[in-house]
mmCIF file of C-alpha atoms in Angstrom:
data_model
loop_
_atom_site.group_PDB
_atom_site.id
_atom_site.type_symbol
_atom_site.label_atom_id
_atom_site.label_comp_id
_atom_site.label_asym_id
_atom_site.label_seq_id
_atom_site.Cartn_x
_atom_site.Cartn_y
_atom_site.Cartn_z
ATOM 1 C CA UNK G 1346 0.000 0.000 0.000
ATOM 2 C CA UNK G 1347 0.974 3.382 -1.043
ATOM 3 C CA UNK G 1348 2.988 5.548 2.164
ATOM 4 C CA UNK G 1349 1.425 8.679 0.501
ATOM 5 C CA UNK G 1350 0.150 9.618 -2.630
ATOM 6 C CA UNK G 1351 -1.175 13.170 -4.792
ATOM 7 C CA UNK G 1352 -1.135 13.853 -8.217
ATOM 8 C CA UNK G 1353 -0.517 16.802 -10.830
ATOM 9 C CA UNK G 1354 -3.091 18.180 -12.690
ATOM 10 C CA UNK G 1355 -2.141 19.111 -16.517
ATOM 11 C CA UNK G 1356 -3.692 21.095 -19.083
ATOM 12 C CA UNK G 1357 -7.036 20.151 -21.302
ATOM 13 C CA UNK G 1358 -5.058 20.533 -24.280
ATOM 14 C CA UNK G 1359 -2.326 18.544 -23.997
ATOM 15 C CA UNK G 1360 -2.358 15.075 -25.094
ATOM 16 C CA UNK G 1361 -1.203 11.710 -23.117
ATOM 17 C CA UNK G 1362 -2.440 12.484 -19.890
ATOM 18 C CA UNK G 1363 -4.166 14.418 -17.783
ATOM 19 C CA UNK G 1364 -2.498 14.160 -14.618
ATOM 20 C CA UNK G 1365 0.155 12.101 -13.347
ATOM 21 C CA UNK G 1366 -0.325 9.993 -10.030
ATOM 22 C CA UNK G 1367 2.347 10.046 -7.596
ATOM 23 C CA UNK G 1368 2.750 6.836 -5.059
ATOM 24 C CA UNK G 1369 4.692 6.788 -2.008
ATOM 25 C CA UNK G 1370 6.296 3.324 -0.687
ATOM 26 C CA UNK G 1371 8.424 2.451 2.130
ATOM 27 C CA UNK G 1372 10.605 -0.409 2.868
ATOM 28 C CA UNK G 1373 13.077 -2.364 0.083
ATOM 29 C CA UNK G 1374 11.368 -1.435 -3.492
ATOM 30 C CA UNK G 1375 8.899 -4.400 -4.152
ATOM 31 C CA UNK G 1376 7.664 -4.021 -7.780
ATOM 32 C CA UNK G 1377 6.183 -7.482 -8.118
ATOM 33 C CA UNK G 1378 3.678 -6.219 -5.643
ATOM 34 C CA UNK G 1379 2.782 -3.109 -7.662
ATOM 35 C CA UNK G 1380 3.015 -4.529 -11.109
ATOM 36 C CA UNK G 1381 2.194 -8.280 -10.474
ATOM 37 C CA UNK G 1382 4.500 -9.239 -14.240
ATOM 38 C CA UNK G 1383 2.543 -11.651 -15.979
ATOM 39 C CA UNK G 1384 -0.929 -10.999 -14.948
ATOM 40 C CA UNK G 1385 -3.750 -12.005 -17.639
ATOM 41 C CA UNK G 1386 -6.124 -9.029 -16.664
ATOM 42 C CA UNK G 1387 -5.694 -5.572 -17.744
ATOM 43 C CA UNK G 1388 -3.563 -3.844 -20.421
ATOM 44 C CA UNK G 1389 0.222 -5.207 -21.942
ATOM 45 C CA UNK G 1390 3.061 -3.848 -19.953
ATOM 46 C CA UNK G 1391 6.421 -2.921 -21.839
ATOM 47 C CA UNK G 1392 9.290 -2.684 -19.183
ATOM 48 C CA UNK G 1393 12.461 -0.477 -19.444
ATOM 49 C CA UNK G 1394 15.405 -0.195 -17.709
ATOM 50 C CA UNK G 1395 18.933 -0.661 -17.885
ATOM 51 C CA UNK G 1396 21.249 -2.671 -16.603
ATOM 52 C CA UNK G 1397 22.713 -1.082 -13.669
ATOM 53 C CA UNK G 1398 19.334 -1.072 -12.286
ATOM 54 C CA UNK G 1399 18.537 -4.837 -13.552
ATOM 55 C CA UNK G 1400 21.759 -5.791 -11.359
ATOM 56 C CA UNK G 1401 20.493 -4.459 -7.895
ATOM 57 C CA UNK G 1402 19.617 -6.769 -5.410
ATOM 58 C CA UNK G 1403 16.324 -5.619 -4.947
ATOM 59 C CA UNK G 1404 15.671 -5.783 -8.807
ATOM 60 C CA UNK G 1405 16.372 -9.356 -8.710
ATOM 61 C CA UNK G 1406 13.066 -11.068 -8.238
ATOM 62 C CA UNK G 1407 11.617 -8.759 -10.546
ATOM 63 C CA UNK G 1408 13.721 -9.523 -13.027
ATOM 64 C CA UNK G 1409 13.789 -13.127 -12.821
ATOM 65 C CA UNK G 1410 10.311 -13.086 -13.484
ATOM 66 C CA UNK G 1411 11.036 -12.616 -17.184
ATOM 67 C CA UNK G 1412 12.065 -15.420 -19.325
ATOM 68 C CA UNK G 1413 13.569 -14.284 -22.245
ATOM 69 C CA UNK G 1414 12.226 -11.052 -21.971
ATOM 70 C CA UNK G 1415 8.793 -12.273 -22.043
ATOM 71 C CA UNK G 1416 6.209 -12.793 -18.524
ATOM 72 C CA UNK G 1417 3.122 -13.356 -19.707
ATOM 73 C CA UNK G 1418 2.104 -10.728 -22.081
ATOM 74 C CA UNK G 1419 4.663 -8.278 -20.944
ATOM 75 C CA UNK G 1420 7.977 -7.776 -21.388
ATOM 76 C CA UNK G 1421 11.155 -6.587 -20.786
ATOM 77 C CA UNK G 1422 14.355 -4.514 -22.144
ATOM 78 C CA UNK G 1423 17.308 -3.725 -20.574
ATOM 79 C CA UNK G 1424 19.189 -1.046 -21.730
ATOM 80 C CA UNK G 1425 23.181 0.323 -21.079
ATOM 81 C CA UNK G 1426 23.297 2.717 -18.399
ATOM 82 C CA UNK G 1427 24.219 6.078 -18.386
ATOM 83 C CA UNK G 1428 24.273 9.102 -20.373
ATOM 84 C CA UNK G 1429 25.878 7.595 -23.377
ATOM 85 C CA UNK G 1430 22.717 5.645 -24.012
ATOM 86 C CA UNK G 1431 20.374 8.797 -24.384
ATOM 87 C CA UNK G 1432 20.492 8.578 -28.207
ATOM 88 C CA UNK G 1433 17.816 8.310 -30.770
ATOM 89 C CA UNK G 1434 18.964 4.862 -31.244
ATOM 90 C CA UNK G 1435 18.420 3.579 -27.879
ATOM 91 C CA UNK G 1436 14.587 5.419 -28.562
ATOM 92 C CA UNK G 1437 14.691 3.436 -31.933
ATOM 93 C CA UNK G 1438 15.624 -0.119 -30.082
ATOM 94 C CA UNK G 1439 12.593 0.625 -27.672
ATOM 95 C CA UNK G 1440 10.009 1.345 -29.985
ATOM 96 C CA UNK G 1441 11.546 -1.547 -32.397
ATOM 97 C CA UNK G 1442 11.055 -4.214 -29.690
ATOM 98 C CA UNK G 1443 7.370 -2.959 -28.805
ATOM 99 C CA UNK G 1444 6.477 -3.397 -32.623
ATOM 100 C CA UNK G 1445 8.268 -7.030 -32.306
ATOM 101 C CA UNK G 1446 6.150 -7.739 -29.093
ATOM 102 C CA UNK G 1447 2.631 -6.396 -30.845
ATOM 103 C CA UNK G 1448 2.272 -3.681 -28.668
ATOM 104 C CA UNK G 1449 -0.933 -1.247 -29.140
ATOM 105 C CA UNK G 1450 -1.224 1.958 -28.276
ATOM 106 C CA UNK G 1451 -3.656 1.796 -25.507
ATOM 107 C CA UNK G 1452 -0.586 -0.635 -24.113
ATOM 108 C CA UNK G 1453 1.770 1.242 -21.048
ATOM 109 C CA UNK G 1454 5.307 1.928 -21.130
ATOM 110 C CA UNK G 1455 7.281 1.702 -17.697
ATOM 111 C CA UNK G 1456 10.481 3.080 -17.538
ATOM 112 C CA UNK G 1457 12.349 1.743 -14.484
ATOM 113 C CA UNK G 1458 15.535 3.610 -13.981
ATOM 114 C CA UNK G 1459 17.118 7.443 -13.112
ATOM 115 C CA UNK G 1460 16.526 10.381 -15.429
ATOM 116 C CA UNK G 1461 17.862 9.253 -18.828
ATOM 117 C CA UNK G 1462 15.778 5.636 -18.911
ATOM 118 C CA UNK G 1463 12.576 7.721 -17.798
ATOM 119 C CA UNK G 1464 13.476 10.783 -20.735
ATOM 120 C CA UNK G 1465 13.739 7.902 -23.403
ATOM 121 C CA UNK G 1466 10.955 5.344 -22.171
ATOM 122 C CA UNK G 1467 8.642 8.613 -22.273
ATOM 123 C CA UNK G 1468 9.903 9.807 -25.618
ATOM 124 C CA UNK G 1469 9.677 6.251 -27.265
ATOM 125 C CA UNK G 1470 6.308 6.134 -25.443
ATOM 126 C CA UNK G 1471 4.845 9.068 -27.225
ATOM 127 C CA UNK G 1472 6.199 8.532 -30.544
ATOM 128 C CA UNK G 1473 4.701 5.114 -30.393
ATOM 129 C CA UNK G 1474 1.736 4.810 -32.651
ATOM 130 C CA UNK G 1475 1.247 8.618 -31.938
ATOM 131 C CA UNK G 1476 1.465 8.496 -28.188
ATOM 132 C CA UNK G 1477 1.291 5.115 -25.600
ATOM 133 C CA UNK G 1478 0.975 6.205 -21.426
ATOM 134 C CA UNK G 1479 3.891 5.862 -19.777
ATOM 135 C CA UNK G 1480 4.506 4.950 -16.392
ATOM 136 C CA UNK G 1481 7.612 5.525 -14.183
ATOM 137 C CA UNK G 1482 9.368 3.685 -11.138
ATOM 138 C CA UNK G 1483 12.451 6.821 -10.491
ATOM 139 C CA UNK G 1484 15.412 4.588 -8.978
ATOM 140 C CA UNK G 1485 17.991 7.661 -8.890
ATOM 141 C CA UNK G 1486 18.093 11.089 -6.342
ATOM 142 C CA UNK G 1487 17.896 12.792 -9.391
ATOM 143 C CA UNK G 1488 14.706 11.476 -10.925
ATOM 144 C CA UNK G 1489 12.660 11.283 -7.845
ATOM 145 C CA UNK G 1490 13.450 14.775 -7.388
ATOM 146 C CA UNK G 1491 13.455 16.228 -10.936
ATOM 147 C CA UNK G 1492 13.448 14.350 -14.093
ATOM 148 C CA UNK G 1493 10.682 12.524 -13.762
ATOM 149 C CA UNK G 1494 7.978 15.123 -13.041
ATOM 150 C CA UNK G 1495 6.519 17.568 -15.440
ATOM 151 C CA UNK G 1496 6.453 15.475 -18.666
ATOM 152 C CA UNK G 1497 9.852 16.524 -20.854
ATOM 153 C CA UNK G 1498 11.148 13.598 -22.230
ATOM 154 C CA UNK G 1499 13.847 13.191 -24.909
ATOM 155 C CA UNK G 1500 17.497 12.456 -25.753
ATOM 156 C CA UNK G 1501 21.054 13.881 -26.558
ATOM 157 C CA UNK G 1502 21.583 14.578 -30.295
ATOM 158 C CA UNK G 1503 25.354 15.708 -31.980
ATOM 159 C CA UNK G 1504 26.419 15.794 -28.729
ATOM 160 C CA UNK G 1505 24.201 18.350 -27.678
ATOM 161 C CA UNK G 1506 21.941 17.906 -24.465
ATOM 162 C CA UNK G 1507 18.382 17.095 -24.296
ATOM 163 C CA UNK G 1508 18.086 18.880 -28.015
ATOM 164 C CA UNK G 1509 15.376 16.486 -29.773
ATOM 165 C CA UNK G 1510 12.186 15.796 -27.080
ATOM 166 C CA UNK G 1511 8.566 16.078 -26.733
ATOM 167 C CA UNK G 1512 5.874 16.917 -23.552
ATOM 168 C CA UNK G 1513 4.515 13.480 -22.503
ATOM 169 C CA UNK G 1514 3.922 13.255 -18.790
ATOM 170 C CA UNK G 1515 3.405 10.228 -17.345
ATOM 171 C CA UNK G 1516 0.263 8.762 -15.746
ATOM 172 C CA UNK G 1517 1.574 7.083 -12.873
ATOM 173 C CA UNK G 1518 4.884 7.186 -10.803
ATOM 174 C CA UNK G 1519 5.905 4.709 -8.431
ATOM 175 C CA UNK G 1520 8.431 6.288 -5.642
ATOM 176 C CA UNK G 1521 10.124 4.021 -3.314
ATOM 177 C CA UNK G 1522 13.265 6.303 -1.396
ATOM 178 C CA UNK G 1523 15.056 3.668 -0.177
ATOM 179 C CA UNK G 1524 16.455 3.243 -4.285
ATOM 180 C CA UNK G 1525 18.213 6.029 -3.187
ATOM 181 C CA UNK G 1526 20.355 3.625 -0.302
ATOM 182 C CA UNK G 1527 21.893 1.731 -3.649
ATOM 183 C CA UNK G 1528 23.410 4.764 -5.744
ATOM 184 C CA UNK G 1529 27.424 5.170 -6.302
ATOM 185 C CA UNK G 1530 28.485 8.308 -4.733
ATOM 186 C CA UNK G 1531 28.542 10.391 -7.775
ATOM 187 C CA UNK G 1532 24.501 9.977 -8.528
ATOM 188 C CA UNK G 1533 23.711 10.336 -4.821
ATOM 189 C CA UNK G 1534 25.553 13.551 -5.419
ATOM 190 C CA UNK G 1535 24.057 14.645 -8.601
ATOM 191 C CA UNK G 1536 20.803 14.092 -7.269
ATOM 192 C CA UNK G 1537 21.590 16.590 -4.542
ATOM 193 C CA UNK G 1538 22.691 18.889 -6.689
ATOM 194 C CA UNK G 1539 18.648 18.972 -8.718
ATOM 195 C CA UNK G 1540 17.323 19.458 -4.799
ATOM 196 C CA UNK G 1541 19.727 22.294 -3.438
ATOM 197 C CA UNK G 1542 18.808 24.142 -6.914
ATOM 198 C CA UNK G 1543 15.006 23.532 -5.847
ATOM 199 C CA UNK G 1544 15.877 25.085 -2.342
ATOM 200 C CA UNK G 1545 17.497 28.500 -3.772
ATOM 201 C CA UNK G 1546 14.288 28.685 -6.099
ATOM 202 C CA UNK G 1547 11.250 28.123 -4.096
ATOM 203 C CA UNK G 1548 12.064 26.605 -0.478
ATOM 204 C CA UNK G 1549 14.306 28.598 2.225
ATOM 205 C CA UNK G 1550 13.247 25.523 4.731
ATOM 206 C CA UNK G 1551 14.733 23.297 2.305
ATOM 207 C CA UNK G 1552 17.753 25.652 1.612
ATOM 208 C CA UNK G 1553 18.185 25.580 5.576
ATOM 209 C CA UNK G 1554 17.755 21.800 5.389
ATOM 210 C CA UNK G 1555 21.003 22.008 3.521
ATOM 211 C CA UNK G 1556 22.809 24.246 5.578
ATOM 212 C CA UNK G 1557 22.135 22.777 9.024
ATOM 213 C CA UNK G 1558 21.758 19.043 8.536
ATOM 214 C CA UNK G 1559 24.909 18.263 5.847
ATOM 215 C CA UNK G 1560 25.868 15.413 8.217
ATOM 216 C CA UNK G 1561 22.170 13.587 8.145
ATOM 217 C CA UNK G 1562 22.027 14.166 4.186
ATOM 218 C CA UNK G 1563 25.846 13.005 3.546
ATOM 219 C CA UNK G 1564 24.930 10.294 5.329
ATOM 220 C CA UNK G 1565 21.708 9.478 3.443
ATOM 221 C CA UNK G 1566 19.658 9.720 6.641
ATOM 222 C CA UNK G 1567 16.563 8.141 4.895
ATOM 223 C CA UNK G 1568 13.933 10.173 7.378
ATOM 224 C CA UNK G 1569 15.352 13.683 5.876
ATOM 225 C CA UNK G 1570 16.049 12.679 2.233
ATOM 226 C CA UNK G 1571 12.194 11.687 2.444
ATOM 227 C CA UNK G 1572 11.671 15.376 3.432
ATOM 228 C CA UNK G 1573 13.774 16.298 0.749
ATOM 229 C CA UNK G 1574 12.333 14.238 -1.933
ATOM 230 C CA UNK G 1575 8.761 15.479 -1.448
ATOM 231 C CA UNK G 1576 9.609 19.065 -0.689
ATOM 232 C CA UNK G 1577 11.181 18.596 -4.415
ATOM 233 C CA UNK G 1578 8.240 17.096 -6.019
ATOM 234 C CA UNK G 1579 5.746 19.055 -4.805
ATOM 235 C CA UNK G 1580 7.505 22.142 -5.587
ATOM 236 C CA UNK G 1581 8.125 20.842 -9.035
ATOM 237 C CA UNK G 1582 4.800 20.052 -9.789
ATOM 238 C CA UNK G 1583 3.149 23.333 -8.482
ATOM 239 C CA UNK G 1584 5.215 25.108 -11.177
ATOM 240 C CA UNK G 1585 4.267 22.583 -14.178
ATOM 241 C CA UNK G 1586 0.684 22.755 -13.222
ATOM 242 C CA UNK G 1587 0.776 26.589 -13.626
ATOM 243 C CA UNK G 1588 2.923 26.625 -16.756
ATOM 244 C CA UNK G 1589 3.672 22.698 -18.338
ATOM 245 C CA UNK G 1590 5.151 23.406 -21.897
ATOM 246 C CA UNK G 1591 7.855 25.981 -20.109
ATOM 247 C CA UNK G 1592 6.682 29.480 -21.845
ATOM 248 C CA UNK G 1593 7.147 31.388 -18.527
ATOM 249 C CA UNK G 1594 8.060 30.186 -15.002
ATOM 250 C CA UNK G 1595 8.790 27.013 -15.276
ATOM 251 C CA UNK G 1596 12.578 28.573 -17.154
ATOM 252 C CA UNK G 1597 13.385 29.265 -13.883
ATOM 253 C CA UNK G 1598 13.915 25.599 -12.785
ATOM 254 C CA UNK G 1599 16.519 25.785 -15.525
ATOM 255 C CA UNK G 1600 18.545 27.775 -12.889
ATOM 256 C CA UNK G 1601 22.535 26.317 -13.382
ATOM 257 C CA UNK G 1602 21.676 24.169 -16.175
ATOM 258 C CA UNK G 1603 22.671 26.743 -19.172
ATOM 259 C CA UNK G 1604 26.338 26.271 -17.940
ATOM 260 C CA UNK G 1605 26.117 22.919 -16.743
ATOM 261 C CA UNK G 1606 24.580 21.623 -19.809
ATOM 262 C CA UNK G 1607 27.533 23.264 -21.610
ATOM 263 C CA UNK G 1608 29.745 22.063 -19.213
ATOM 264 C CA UNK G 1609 28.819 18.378 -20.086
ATOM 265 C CA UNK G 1610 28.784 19.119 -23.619
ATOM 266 C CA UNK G 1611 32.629 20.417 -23.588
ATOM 267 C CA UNK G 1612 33.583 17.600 -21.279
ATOM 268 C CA UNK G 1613 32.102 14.833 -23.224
ATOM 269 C CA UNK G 1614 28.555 13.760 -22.056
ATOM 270 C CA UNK G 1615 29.171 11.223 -19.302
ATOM 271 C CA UNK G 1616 31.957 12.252 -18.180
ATOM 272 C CA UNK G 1617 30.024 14.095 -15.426
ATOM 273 C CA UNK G 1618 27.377 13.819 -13.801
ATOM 274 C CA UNK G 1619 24.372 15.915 -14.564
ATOM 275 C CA UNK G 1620 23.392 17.097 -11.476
ATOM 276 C CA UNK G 1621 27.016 17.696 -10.441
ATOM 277 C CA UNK G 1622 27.228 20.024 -13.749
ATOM 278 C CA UNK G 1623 24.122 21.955 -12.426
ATOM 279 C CA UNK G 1624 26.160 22.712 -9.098
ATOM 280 C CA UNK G 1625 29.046 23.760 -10.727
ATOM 281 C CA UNK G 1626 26.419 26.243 -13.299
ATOM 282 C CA UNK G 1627 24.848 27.673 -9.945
ATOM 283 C CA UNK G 1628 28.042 28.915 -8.966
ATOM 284 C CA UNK G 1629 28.588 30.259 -12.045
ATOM 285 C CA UNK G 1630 24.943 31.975 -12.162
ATOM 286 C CA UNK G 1631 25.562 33.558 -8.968
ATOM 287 C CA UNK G 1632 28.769 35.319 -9.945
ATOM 288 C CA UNK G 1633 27.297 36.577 -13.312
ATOM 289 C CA UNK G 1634 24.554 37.778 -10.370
ATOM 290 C CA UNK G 1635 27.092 39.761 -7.925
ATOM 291 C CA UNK G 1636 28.816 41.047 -10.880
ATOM 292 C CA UNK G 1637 25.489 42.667 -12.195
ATOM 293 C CA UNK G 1638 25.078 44.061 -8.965
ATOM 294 C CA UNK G 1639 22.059 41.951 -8.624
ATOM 295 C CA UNK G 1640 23.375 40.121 -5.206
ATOM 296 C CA UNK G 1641 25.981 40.816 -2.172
ATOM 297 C CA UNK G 1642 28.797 39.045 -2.364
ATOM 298 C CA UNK G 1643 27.896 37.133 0.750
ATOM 299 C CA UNK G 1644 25.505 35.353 -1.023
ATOM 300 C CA UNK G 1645 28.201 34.240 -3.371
ATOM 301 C CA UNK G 1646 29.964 33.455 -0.485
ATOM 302 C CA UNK G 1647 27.109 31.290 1.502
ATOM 303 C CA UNK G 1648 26.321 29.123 -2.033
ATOM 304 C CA UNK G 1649 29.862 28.483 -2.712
ATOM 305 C CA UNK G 1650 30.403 27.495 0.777
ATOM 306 C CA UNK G 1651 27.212 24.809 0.393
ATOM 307 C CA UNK G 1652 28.846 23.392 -2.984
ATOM 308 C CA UNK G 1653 32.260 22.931 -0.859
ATOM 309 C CA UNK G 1654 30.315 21.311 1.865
ATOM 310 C CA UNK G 1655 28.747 19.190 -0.617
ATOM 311 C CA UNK G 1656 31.798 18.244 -2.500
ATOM 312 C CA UNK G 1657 31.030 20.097 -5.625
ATOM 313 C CA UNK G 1658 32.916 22.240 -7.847
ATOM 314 C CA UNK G 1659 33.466 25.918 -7.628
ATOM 315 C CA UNK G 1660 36.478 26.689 -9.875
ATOM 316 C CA UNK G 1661 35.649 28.584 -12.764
ATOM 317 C CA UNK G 1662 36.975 26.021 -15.329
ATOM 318 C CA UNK G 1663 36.670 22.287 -13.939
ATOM 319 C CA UNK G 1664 39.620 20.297 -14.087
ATOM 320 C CA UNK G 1665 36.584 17.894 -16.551
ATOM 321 C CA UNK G 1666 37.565 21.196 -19.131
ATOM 322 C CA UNK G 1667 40.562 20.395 -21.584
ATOM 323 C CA UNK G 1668 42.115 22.021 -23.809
ATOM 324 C CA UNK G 1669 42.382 25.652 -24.736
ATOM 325 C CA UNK G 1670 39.972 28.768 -26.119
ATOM 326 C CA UNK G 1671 37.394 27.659 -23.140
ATOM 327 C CA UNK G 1672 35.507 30.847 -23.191
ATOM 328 C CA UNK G 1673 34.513 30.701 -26.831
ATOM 329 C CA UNK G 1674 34.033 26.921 -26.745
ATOM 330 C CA UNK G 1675 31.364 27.282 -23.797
ATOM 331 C CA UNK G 1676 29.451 30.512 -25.667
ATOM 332 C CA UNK G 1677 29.162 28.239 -28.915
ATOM 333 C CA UNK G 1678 27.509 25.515 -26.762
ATOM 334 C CA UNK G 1679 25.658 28.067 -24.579
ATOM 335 C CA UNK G 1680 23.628 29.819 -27.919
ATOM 336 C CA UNK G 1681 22.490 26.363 -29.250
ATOM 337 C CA UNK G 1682 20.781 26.079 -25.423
ATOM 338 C CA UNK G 1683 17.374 25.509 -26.422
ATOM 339 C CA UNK G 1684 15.681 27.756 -23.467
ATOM 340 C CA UNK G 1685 17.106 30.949 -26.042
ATOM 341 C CA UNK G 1686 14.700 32.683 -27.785
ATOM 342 C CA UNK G 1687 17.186 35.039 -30.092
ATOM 343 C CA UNK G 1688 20.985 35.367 -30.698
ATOM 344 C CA UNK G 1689 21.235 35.893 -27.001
ATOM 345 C CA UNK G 1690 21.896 33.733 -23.811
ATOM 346 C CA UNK G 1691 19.258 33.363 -21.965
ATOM 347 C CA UNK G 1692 20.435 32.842 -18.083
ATOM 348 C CA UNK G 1693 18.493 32.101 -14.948
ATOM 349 C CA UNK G 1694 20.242 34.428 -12.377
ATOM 350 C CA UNK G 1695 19.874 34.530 -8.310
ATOM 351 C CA UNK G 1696 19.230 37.569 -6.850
ATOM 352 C CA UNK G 1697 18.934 35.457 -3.256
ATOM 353 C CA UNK G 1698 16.863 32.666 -1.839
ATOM 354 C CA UNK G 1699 13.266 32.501 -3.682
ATOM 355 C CA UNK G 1700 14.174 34.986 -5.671
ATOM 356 C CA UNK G 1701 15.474 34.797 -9.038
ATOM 357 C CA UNK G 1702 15.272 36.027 -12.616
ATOM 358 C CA UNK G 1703 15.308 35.259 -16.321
ATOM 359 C CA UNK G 1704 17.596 37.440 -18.233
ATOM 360 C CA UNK G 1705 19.239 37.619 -21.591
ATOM 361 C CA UNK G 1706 23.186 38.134 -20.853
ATOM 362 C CA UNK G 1707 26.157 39.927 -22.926
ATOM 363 C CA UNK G 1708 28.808 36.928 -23.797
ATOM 364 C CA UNK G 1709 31.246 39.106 -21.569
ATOM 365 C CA UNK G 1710 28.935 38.179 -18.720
ATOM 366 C CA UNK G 1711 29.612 34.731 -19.167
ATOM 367 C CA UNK G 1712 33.422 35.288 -20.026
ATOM 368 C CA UNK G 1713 34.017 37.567 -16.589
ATOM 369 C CA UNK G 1714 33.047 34.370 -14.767
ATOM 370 C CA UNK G 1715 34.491 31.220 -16.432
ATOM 371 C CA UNK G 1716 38.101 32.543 -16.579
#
């Protein structure tokens, strides 16, 4: 039975859904209780995931259920893991095996993994005989908290992040916190990263959370990263309710990504983390912010103090960055950013907690700060 559950409400005019239902679970994640693999009743399931998440202990059972991909009249996929994998062709193998497995379009998609399995089950999910539901079971800090609310889905094209994608929500997520318990290091930490941005944008409790109770969260004290987790969502979801296909306020949850999107562009995608990217693009947001005269530099001073805490970086170049000409490598990736609406960079910039603005930036706003 569900720990807690609510749901967010979308537009009348958008097709797929109309709202997504969000479940709450306790305890060791038990999908075979949920999603009973192999029933007779009820529509075809076509299961996602990769194979990180196939190889957790807790994903075992679940997985064993499947013989040869096939339980009953679902089935299974399991992808590669990681950012390399968020290609059209992993969208292509999807939709390929639902058309081998006779899927229909009144048939559900699941996408069991973190942010790039639930972007490209939902993608392949809507481009599926002009649109399938989706369904998603976030395993990753990162997708409880961020990518897998509010309906953009996609991929990476030409090395470019999150450039080819649609709006397709799904209709039911499935959270169990504890998935969180299993993560390396590095996605515990870019999931962090997604939460602390939610904090400077909407929540000074949570932003406090993060300054007074580093110890509980390093330590993945599962009581306060259940706070955390839901403080995210529901955050998250008040914004897509008021604005889901991103013409106004929902930009601002784009706060950090501009650079850190770049940054994982110049580095080579995968060779960090998303989330950890974002941190390192707050940092950078906030000093575009002092030097507008827009914030004191105590603020600067307070966030990059949290990113130390946290581990993340605060140089202006990461060590990730090689080579020379930096600055004009990052503007070239920074104008193809898809939140531009000109020849401009458009920048989410922190004035101070809860309060932040969109702005179109000079390039030698960007160059004063990554030097």
């Amino acid at each position: 039975m569900a720990l807690d559950t609510f749901n967010i409400t979308y537009p009348s005019v958008h097709v797929g859904t109309e709202k997504s239902n969000i479940n709450f679970y306790s305890g060791i994640p038990d999908l075979i209780s949920v999603f009973n693999p192999g029933r007779t009743e009820g529509k075809k399931r076509f299961f996602v995931t990769d194979a990180t998440v196939a190889s957790l202990d807790c994903m075992k059972d679940f997985i064993a259920k499947f013989d040869d991909d096939k339980c009953g009249n679902d089935m299974l996929i399991i992808l590669g893991s990681g950012e390399p994998y968020k290609t059209l062709e992993s969208v292509q193998r999807i939709i390929s095996a639902a058309v081998d497995g006779e899927f229909t379009r009144k048939d559900i998609f699941v996408g069991i993994g973190g942010g790039v399995i639930c972007d490209i089950t939902a993608f392949a999910a809507s481009l599926f005989k002009r649109g399938a539901s989706v369904q998603f079971v976030p395993t990753t800090l990162l997708a409880m908290v961020d990518a897998s609310i509010g309906g953009k889905c996609g991929c990476d094209f030409d090395n470019y992040k999150n450039m080819i994608g649609t709006f397709f929500p799904a209709s039911d997520l499935y959270y169990w916190p504890e998935f969180v318990q299993y993560l390396p290091q590095n996605q515990f930490s870019s999931g962090l990263a997604e939460a602390f941005k939610t904090g400077i944008l909407y929540d000074k409790e949570l932003f406090d959370i993060f300054k007074t109770e580093s110890e509980k969260i390093n330590n993945r004290d599962s009581e306060i990263l259940y706070k955390i987790i839901q403080k995210c969502v529901k955050a998250k979801a008040k914004v897509v309710e008021q604005d889901f296909t991103e013409q106004n306020i929902r930009a601002l949850l784009n706060l950090g990504h501009t650079f850190g999107h770049a940054l994982e562009s110049i580095a080579g995608l995968g060779a960090i983390t998303h989330g950890e990217a974002v941190a390192w693009g707050i940092g950078r947001a906030v000093a575009v912010s002092c030097n507008k005269g827009y914030c004191m530099q105590a603020f600067v001073q307070e966030i990059n103090s949290l990113l130390e805490l946290y581990n993340w970086e605060t140089k202006a170049i990461p060590s990730e960055v090689k080579g020379g000409g930096v600055g004009e490598r990052f503007l070239t990736v920074m104008h193809k950013d898809k939140k531009n609406l000109n020849s401009k960079i458009r920048l989410i910039i922190p004035k101070a907690v809860a309060d932040v603005v969109i702005e179109e930036v000079e390039e030698a706003d960007i160059l004063a700060v990554i030097k």
